[in-house]
PDB file of C-alpha atoms in Angstrom:
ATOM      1  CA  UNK I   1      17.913  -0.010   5.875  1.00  0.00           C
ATOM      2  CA  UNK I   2      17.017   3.408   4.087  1.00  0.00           C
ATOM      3  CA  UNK I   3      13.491   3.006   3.166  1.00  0.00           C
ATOM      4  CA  UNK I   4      13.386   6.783   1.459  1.00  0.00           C
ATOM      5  CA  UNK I   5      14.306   5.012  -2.084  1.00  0.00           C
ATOM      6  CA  UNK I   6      12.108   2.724  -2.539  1.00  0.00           C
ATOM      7  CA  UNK I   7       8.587   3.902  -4.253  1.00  0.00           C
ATOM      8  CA  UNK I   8       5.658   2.431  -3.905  1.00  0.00           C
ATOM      9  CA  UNK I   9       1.827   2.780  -5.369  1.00  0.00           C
ATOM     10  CA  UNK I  10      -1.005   0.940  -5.240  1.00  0.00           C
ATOM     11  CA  UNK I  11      -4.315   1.205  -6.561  1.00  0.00           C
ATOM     12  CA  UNK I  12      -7.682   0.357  -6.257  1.00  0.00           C
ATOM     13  CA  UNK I  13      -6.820   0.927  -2.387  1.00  0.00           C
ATOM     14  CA  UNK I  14      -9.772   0.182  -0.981  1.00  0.00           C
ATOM     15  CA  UNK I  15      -9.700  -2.769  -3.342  1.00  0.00           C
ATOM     16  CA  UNK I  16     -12.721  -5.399  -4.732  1.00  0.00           C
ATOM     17  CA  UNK I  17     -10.045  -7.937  -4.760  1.00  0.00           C
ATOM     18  CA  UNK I  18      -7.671  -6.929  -8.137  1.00  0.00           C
ATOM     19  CA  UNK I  19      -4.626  -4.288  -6.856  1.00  0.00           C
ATOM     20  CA  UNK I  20      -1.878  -2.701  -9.152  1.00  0.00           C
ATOM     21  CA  UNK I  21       1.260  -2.411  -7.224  1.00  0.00           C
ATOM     22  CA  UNK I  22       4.234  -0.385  -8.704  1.00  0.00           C
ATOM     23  CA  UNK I  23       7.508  -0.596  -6.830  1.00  0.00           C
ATOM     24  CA  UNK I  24      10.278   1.682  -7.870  1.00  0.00           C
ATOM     25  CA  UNK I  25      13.404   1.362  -6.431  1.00  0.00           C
ATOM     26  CA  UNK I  26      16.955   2.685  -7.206  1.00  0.00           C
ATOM     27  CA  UNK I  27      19.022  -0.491  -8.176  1.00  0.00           C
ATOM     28  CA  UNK I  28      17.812  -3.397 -10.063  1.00  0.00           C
ATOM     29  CA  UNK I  29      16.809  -5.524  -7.354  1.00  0.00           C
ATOM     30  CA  UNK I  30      13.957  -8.345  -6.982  1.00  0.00           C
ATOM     31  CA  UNK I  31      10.818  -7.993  -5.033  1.00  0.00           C
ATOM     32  CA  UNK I  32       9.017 -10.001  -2.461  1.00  0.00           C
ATOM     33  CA  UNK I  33       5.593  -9.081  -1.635  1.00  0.00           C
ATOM     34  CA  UNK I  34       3.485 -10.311   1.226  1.00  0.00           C
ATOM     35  CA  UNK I  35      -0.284  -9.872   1.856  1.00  0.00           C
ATOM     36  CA  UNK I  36      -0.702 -10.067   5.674  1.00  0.00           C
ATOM     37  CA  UNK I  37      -4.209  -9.896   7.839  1.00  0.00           C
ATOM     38  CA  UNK I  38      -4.984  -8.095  10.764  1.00  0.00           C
ATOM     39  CA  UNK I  39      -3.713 -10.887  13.459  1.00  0.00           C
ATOM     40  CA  UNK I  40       0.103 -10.636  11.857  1.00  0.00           C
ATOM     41  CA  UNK I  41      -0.092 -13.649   9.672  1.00  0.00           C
ATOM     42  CA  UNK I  42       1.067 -13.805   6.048  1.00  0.00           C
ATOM     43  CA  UNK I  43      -2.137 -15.271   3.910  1.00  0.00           C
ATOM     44  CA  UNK I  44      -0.195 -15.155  -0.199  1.00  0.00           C
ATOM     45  CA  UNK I  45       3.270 -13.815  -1.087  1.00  0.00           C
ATOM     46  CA  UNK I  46       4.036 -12.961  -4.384  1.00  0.00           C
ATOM     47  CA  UNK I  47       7.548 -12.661  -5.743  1.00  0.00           C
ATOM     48  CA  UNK I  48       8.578 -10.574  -9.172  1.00  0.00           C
ATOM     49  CA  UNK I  49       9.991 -12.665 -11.625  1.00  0.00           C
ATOM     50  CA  UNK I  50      12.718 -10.584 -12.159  1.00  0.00           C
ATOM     51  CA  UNK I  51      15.184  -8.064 -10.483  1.00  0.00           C
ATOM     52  CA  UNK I  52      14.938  -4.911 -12.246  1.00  0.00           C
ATOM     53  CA  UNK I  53      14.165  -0.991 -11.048  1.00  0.00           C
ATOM     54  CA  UNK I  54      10.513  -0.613 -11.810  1.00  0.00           C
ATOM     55  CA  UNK I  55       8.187  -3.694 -10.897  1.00  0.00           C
ATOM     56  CA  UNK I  56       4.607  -3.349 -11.614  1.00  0.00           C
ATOM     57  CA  UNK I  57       2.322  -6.471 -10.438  1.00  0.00           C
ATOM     58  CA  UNK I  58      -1.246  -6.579 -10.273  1.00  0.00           C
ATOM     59  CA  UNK I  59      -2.290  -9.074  -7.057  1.00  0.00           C
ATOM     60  CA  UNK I  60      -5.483 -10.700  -6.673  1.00  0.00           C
ATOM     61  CA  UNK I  61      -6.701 -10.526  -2.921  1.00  0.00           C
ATOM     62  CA  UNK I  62     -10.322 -11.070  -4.021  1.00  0.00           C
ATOM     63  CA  UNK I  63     -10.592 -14.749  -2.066  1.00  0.00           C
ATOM     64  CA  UNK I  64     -10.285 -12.592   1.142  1.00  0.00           C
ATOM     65  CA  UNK I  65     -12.827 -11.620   3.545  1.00  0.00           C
ATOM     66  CA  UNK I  66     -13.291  -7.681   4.097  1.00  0.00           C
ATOM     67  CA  UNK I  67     -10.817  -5.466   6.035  1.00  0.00           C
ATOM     68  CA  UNK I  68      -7.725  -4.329   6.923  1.00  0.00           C
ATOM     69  CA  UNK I  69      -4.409  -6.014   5.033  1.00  0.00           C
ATOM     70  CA  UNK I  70      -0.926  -4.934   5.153  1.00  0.00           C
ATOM     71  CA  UNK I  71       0.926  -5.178   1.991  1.00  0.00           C
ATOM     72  CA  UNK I  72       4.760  -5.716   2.920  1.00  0.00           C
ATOM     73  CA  UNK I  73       6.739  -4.984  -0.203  1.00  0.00           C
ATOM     74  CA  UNK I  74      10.672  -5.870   0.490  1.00  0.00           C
ATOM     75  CA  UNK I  75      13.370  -5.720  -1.906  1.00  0.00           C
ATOM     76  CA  UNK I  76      17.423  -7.188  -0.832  1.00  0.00           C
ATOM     77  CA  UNK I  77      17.901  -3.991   1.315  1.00  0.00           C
ATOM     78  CA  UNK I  78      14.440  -1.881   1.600  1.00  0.00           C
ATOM     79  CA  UNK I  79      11.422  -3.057   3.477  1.00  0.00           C
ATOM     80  CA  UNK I  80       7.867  -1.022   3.491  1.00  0.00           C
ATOM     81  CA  UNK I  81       4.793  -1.738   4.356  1.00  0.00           C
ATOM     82  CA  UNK I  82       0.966  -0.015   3.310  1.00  0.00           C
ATOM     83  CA  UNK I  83      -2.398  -0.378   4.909  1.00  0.00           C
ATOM     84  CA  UNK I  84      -5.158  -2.091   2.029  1.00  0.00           C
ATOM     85  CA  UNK I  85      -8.679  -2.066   2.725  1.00  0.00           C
ATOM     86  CA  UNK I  86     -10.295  -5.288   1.107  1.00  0.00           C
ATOM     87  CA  UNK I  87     -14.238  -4.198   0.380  1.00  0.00           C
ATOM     88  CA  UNK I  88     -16.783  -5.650  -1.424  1.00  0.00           C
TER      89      UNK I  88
END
């Protein structure tokens, strides 16, 4: 997979618990998102309603305890992954 396509920001990063995510990719694709904790194990997913080009979700992670997440954000042929700090 060619990962230089897809675009992706986030913001508050580190976050109270409320993160904007904005995924731009080159085709109109769907997204599957996946909020994962420091031991490897996927806590929420998220999926965007639609397939389209530019996906902007905001996530609420606030239920979680403080520290490091991952944020995998995969599309039918990208895959990428971001480091979110969870403060409070």
């Amino acid at each position: 997979t060619d990962n230089i396509d897809m675009e992706i920001q986030v913001w508050e990063n580190p976050t109270r618990g409320k993160l904007q995510v904005e995924v731009s990719l080159p085709e109109v694709e769907v997204v599957l998102l996946n909020w994962i904790d420091n031991k490897g194990q996927t806590m929420q997913h998220w999926t965007s309603e639609q397939a389209k080009q530019l996906h902007r979700l905001e996530l609420d992670v606030e239920k979680y305890q403080e520290g490091l997440y991952l944020l995998q954000v995969q599309s039918q042929t990208r895959q990428k992954t971001l480091k979110v700090w969870r403060v409070n």
